[in-house]
Short mmCIF file of C-alpha atoms in Angstrom, two decimals:
data_model
loop_
_atom_site.label_atom_id
_atom_site.label_comp_id
_atom_site.label_asym_id
_atom_site.label_seq_id
_atom_site.Cartn_x
_atom_site.Cartn_y
_atom_site.Cartn_z
CA MET A 1 0.01 0.01 0.00
CA ASP A 2 1.03 3.57 -0.59
CA PRO A 3 1.35 6.11 2.19
CA THR A 4 -1.80 7.98 3.21
CA THR A 5 -1.64 11.75 3.30
CA ILE A 6 -4.11 13.82 5.30
CA THR A 7 -4.16 17.52 4.57
CA ARG A 8 -6.11 20.26 6.30
CA GLN A 9 -6.01 23.90 5.33
CA VAL A 10 -7.56 26.71 7.32
CA ASP A 11 -7.61 30.50 6.82
CA LEU A 12 -7.64 32.48 10.05
CA ASP A 13 -8.17 36.09 11.05
CA THR A 14 -4.91 36.36 12.95
CA PRO A 15 -1.55 37.75 11.93
CA ALA A 16 0.83 35.19 10.43
CA ASP A 17 3.43 35.91 13.13
CA GLU A 18 0.92 35.05 15.86
CA LEU A 19 -0.20 31.93 14.00
CA TRP A 20 3.45 30.84 13.63
CA ASP A 21 3.89 31.21 17.42
CA MET A 22 0.77 29.08 17.95
CA VAL A 23 2.21 26.25 15.83
CA SER A 24 5.87 26.46 16.91
CA ASP A 25 5.79 27.29 20.64
CA PRO A 26 5.20 24.22 22.81
CA ASP A 27 3.18 26.14 25.40
CA GLN A 28 0.85 27.55 22.73
CA MET A 29 0.69 24.20 20.90
CA ALA A 30 -0.69 22.68 24.11
CA THR A 31 -3.77 24.87 23.76
CA TRP A 32 -4.84 23.15 20.58
CA LEU A 33 -2.61 20.22 19.53
CA GLY A 34 -2.82 18.12 22.67
CA ASP A 35 -3.36 18.20 26.40
CA SER A 36 0.35 18.77 26.92
CA VAL A 37 3.31 19.43 24.64
CA ASP A 38 6.86 19.14 25.92
CA VAL A 39 9.39 19.34 23.11
CA ASP A 40 12.78 20.83 22.36
CA MET A 41 11.80 22.89 19.32
CA ARG A 42 14.92 22.59 17.15
CA PRO A 43 15.91 20.14 14.42
CA GLY A 44 16.71 16.88 16.14
CA GLY A 45 14.88 17.97 19.30
CA THR A 46 12.67 15.43 21.00
CA GLY A 47 9.78 15.37 23.43
CA THR A 48 6.23 14.18 23.96
CA VAL A 49 2.72 15.22 23.06
CA VAL A 50 -0.16 13.88 25.17
CA ASP A 51 -3.53 14.01 23.39
CA ASP A 52 -6.68 12.49 24.77
CA GLY A 53 -4.65 10.08 26.92
CA ILE A 54 -2.39 8.98 24.05
CA VAL A 55 1.28 9.73 24.63
CA ARG A 56 3.26 10.36 21.44
CA ASP A 57 6.99 10.68 21.20
CA ILE A 58 8.07 13.44 18.84
CA GLU A 59 11.22 14.31 17.01
CA ILE A 60 11.58 17.65 15.22
CA ASP A 61 12.71 17.29 11.57
CA GLU A 62 12.73 20.97 10.54
CA VAL A 63 12.02 24.40 12.04
CA ASN A 64 12.23 27.07 9.41
CA GLU A 65 11.54 30.58 10.63
CA SER A 66 10.02 31.30 7.26
CA ARG A 67 7.14 29.45 8.87
CA ARG A 68 7.57 25.72 8.16
CA LEU A 69 7.71 23.10 10.93
CA SER A 70 7.87 19.35 10.44
CA PHE A 71 8.18 16.52 12.84
CA THR A 72 7.77 12.78 13.17
CA TRP A 73 5.64 11.43 15.97
CA TRP A 74 4.53 8.01 17.11
CA GLU A 75 2.64 6.35 19.91
CA SER A 76 5.09 5.94 22.77
CA GLY A 77 6.83 2.61 22.63
CA ASP A 78 5.56 1.77 19.11
CA ARG A 79 7.75 3.35 16.42
CA ALA A 80 5.71 1.37 13.82
CA THR A 81 2.96 3.99 14.26
CA ALA A 82 5.24 6.83 13.17
CA SER A 83 3.94 9.52 10.83
CA ARG A 84 5.33 12.78 9.56
CA VAL A 85 3.49 16.08 10.22
CA GLU A 86 4.21 19.40 8.53
CA PHE A 87 2.81 22.84 9.37
CA VAL A 88 3.15 25.63 6.83
CA VAL A 89 2.04 29.15 7.76
CA GLY A 90 1.36 31.58 4.94
CA THR A 91 -0.78 34.57 4.04
CA THR A 92 -3.77 34.71 1.73
CA THR A 93 -4.26 37.39 -0.93
CA ASP A 94 -6.78 39.10 1.35
CA GLY A 95 -4.27 39.31 4.23
CA ARG A 96 -5.55 36.43 6.34
CA SER A 97 -3.25 33.75 7.69
CA ARG A 98 -3.33 30.30 6.10
CA LEU A 99 -2.21 27.17 7.88
CA THR A 100 -1.67 24.01 5.91
CA ILE A 101 -1.28 20.83 7.98
CA THR A 102 -0.16 17.63 6.27
CA GLU A 103 0.26 14.32 8.03
CA THR A 104 1.75 11.42 6.08
CA LEU A 105 1.20 7.96 7.42
CA PRO A 106 3.45 5.14 6.19
CA ASP A 107 2.30 2.16 4.18
CA LEU A 108 -0.75 1.05 6.10
CA SER A 109 -1.20 -2.35 7.60
CA PRO A 110 -4.81 -3.33 8.44
CA ARG A 111 -4.17 -2.08 11.98
CA MET A 112 -3.04 1.31 10.67
CA VAL A 113 -6.06 1.75 8.36
CA ALA A 114 -8.25 2.23 11.45
CA ARG A 115 -5.68 4.69 12.81
CA ALA A 116 -5.87 6.73 9.58
CA SER A 117 -9.60 7.18 10.02
CA ALA A 118 -9.18 8.26 13.65
CA THR A 119 -6.33 10.60 12.63
CA ARG A 120 -8.56 12.41 10.16
CA MET A 121 -11.14 13.01 12.89
CA ARG A 122 -8.48 14.19 15.37
CA TRP A 123 -7.21 16.79 12.89
CA GLU A 124 -10.75 18.11 12.48
CA VAL A 125 -10.95 18.63 16.24
CA ARG A 126 -7.43 20.11 16.45
CA VAL A 127 -8.09 22.62 13.65
CA LEU A 128 -11.34 23.66 15.33
CA SER A 129 -9.47 24.10 18.61
CA LEU A 130 -6.81 26.18 16.86
CA TRP A 131 -9.49 28.36 15.33
CA ALA A 132 -11.07 28.86 18.76
CA CYS A 133 -7.68 29.89 20.15
CA THR A 134 -7.23 32.49 17.41
CA VAL A 135 -10.71 33.89 18.10
CA ALA A 136 -9.88 34.16 21.82
CA LEU A 137 -6.57 35.82 21.03
CA ALA A 138 -8.28 38.37 18.75
CA SER A 139 -10.81 39.23 21.43
CA MET A 140 -7.97 40.12 23.84
CA ARG A 141 -6.33 42.58 21.42
#
């Protein structure tokens, strides 16, 4: 089987610099990506993300201040569940921020097919949580 790629794109009414902070600062990531995020945010840095009781180990692949972050994460103790995630922050023609999130899951065994379905649903919830965080941030300005 070929890898499965899940892509989500969302345009937000928040400055691109603030959105970049929300996707690259572990404390801010914990408001929308998982219940807790503890990671050394540099290429080769490692850490953990806890989301809905699932602990994931994480290794940072790239942090590009031009607003690209990629990492590999997997369920703790099971590297066979590893997938690659990439965040790209940009700006739309009307001045809004655009976040593109892409998660690539490896060749899928039958066990991983069920995980791909759950992963799609989790990204829907994460993106909605991120949107809510940007709305809250805007109301405090």
